[in-house]
Short mmCIF file of C-alpha atoms in Angstrom, two decimals:
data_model
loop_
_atom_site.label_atom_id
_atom_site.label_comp_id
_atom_site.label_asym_id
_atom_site.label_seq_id
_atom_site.Cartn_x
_atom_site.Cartn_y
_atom_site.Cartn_z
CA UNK B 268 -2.88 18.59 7.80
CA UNK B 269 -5.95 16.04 8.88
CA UNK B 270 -7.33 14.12 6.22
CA UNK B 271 -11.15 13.21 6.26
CA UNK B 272 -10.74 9.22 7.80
CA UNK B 273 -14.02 8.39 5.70
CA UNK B 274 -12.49 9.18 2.03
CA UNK B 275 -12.78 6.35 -0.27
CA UNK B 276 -11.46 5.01 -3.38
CA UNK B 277 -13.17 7.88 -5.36
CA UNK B 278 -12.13 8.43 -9.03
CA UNK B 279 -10.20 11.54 -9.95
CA UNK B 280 -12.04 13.30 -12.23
CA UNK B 281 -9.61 13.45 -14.67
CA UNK B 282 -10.21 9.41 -14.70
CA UNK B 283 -13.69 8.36 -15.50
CA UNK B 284 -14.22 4.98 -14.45
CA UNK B 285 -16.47 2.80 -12.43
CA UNK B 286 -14.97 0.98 -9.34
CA UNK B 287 -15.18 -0.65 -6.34
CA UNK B 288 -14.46 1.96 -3.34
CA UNK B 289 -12.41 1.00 -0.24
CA UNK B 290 -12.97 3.21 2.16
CA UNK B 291 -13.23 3.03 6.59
CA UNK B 292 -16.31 1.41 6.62
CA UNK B 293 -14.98 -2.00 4.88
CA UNK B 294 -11.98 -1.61 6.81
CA UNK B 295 -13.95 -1.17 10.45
CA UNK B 296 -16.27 -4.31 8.66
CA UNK B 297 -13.66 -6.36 7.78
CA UNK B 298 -14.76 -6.61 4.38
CA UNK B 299 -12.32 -7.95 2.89
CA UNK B 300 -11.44 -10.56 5.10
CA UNK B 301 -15.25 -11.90 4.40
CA UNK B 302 -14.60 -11.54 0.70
CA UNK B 303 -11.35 -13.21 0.89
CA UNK B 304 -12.89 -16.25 2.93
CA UNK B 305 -15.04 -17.12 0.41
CA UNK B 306 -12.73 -17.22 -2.29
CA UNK B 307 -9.49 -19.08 -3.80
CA UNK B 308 -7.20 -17.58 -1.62
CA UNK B 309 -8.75 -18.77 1.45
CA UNK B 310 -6.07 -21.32 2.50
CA UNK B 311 -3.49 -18.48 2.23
CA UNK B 312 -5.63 -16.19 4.47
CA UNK B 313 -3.39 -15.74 7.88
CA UNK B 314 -4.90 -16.28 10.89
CA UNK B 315 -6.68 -13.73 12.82
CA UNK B 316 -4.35 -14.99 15.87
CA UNK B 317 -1.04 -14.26 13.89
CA UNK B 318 -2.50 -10.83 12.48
CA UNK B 319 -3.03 -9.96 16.11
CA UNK B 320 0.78 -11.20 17.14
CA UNK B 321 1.88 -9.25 13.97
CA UNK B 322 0.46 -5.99 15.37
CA UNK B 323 1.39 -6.31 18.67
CA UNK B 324 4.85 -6.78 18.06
CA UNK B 325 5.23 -3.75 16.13
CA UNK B 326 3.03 -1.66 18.86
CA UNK B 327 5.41 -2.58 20.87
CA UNK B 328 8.53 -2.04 19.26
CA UNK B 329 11.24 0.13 20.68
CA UNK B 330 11.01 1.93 17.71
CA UNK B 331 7.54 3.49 17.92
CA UNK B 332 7.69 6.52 20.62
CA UNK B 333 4.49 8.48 20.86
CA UNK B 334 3.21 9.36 17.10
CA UNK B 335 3.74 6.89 14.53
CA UNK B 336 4.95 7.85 10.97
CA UNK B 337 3.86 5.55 8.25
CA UNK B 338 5.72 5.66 4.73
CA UNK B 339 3.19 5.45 1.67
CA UNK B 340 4.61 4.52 -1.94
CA UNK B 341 1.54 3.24 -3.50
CA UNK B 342 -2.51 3.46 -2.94
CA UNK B 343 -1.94 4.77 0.33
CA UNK B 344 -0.11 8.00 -1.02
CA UNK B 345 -4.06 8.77 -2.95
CA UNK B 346 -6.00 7.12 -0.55
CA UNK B 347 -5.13 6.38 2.91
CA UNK B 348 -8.41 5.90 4.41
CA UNK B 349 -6.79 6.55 7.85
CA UNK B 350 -6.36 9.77 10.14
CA UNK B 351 -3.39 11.54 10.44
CA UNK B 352 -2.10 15.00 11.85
CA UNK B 353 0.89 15.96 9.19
CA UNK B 354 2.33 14.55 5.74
CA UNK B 355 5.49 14.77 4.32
CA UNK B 356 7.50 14.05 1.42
CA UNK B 357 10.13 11.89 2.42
CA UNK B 358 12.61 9.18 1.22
CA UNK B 359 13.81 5.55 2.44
CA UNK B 360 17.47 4.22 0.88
CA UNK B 361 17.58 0.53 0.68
CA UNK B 362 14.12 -0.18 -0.98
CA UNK B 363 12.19 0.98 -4.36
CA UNK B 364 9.43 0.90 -5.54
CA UNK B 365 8.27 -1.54 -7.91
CA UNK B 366 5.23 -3.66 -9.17
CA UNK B 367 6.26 -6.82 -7.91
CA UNK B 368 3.35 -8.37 -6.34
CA UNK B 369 0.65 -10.06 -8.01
CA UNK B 370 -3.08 -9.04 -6.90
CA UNK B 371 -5.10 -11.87 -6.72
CA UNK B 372 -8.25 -10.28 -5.68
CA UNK B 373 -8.41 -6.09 -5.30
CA UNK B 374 -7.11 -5.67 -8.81
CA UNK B 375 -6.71 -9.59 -10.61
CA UNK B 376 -8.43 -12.52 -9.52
CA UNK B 377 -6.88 -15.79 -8.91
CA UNK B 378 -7.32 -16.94 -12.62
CA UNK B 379 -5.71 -14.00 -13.75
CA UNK B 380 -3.70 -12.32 -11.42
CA UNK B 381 -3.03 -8.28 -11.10
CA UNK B 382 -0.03 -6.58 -10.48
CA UNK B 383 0.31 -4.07 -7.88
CA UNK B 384 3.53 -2.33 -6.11
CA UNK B 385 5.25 -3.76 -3.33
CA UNK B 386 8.75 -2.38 -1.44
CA UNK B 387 11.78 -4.34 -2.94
CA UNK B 388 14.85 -4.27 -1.59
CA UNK B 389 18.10 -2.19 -3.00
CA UNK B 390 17.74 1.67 -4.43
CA UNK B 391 15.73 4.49 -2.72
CA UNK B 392 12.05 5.09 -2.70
CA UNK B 393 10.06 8.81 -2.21
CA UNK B 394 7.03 8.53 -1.04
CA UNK B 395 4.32 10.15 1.72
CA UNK B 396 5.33 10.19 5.46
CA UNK B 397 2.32 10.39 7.65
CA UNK B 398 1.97 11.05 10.78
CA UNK B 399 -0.13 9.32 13.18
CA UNK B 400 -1.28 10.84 16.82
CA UNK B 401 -0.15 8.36 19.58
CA UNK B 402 -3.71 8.42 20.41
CA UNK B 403 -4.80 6.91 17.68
CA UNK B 404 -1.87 4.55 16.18
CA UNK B 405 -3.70 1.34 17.78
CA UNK B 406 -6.95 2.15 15.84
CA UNK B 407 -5.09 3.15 12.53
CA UNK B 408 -2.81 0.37 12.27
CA UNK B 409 -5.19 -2.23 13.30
CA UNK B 410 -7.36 -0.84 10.01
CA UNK B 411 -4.12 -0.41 8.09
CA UNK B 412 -3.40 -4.37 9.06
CA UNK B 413 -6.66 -5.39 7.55
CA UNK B 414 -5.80 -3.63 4.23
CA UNK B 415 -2.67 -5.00 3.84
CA UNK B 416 -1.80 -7.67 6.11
CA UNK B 417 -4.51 -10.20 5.76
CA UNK B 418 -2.46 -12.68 2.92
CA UNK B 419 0.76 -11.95 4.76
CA UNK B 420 2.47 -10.13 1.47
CA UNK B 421 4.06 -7.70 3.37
CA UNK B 422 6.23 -7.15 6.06
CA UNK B 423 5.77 -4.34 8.15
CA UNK B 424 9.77 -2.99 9.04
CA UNK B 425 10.69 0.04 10.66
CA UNK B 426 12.67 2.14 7.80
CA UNK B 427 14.73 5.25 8.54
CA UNK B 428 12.43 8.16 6.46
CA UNK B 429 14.30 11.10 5.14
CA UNK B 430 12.11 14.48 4.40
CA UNK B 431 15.15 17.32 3.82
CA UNK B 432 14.81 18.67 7.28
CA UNK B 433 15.56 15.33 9.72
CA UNK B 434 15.95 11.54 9.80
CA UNK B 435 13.01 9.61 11.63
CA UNK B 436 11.61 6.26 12.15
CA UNK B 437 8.85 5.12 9.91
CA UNK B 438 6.94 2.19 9.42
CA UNK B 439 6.23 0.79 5.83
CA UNK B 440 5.01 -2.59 4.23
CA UNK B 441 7.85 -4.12 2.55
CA UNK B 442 7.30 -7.05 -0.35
CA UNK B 443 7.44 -10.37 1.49
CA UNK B 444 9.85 -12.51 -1.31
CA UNK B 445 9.01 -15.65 -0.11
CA UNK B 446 5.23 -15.07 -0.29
CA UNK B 447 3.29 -16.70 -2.97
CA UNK B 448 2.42 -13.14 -4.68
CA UNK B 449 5.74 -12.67 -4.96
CA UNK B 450 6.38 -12.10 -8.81
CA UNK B 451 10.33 -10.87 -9.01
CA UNK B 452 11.49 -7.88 -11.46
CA UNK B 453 9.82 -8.05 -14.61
CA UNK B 454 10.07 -6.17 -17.79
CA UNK B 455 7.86 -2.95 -18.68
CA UNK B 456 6.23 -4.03 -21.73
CA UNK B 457 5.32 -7.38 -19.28
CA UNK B 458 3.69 -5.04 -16.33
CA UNK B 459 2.27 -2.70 -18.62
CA UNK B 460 0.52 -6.15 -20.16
CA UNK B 461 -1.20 -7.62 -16.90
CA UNK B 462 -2.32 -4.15 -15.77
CA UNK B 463 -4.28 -3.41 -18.73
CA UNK B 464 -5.66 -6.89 -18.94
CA UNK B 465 -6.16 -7.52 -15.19
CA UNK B 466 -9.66 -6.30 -12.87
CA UNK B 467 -10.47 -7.04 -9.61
CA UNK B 468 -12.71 -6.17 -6.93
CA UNK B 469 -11.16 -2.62 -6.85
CA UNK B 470 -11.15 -2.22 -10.44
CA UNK B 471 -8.50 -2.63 -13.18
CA UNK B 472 -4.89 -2.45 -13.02
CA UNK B 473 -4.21 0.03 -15.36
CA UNK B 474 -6.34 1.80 -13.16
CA UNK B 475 -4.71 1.53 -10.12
CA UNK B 476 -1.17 2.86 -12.27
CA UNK B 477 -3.00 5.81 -13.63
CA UNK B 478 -4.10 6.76 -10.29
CA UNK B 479 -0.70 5.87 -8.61
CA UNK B 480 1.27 8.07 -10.85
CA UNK B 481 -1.12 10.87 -10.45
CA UNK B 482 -1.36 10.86 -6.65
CA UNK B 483 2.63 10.70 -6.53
CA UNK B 484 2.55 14.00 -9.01
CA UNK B 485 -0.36 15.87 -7.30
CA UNK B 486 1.95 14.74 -4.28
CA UNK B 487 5.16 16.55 -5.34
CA UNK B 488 6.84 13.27 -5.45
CA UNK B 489 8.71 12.35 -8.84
CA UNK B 490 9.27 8.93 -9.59
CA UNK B 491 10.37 8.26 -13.39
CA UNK B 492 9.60 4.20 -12.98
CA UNK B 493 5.83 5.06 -12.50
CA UNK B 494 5.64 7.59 -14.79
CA UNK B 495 7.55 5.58 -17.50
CA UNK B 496 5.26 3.11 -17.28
CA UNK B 497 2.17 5.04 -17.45
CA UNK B 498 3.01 7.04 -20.40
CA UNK B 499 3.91 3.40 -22.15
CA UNK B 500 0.21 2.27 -20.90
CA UNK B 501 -1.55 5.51 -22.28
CA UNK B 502 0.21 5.02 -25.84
CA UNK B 503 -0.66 1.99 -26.15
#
């Protein structure tokens, strides 16, 4: 299965709302590295030199033999924005997933901060496995590095992936605990709270929930936490 490496942050049309779109061509632009420099958060911005060292190191890891599979649990499981040959579902024990990370800029702003979902440690996590053509990995991660990597949130680990069928190698962003954006477990009725109140340059936060939870269910992927909190959003 190839998806279309120019789709973009396009409302479902069961959602009718009016966003931002992250798609390639900010990515290839560095757009948001630009917007980031002139903002708040510039002094947290990582250096272009340590994003480079950060990619090399995993493109050279021992772990990464010919394709590359990279584990989605959150925006990138409804919109990549990268080009890949297959997709599974598939599962990684030792992490969940959980909104732990406070978006400062895509879907908050400094002042008033977003939440978004990071990695955390302990539990299991199901997800989207997707695999990337050896070919290509460089130019995909280096894309999927300026997406995520650019306040140094995450940290990219090689997780053992699950689908049902075999055990492989995958790479996923993890939540960074000592990073600033770090904001710990916190109650429902408190997430459910910042994510209605919270827009950024990517839209709103209950926005980027409603969106999550359908993209896992379009995806075949259950995930009760998600959906829990969505259906306490929408009632409210």
């Amino acid at each position: 299965m190839a998806r279309d490496p120019g789709t973009s942050d396009a409302a479902p049309a069961s959602r009718s709302v009016d966003l931002g779109t992250l798609n390639r061509f900010a990515l290839e632009n560095d757009r948001l590295r630009e917007g980031l420099e002139h903002s708040a958060l510039a002094a947290l911005l990582l250096p272009e030199a340590e994003l480079e060292r950060s990619l090399q190191a995993v493109l050279a890891s021992p772990h990464r033999a010919g394709d590359l599979w990279l584990f989605a649990y959150g925006s990138l499981v409804w919109n990549p924005v990268l080009s890949y040959v297959e997709r599974r579902i598939a599962t990684v024990h030792g992490f969940h997933r959980r909104f732990c990370l406070r978006s400062r800029i895509n879907r908050g702003t400094p002042e008033s901060p977003g939440l978004v979902l990071g990695l955390d440690r302990g539990g299991r996590c199901a997800g989207i496995a997707y695999r990337i053509p050896a070919r290509e990995v460089e130019i995909e991660l280096r894309l999927l590095w300026r997406r995520e990597m650019l306040l140094g949130s995450y940290e990219p680990k090689w997780v053992l992936a699950r689908d049902g069928r075999e055990t492989f190698r995958a790479l996923a962003f993890v939540v960074d605990r000592q990073r600033s954006g770090y904001a710990g477990r916190l109650p429902d009725d408190e997430i459910v709270a910042v994510l209605k109140r919270s827009r950024g340059k990517l839209g709103t936060g209950l926005d980027y929930l409603l969106r999550t939870a359908d993209g896992l269910a379009e995806a075949g992927v259950r995930d009760t936490y998600v959906s829990r909190l969505a259906a306490l959003a929408l009632a409210r």
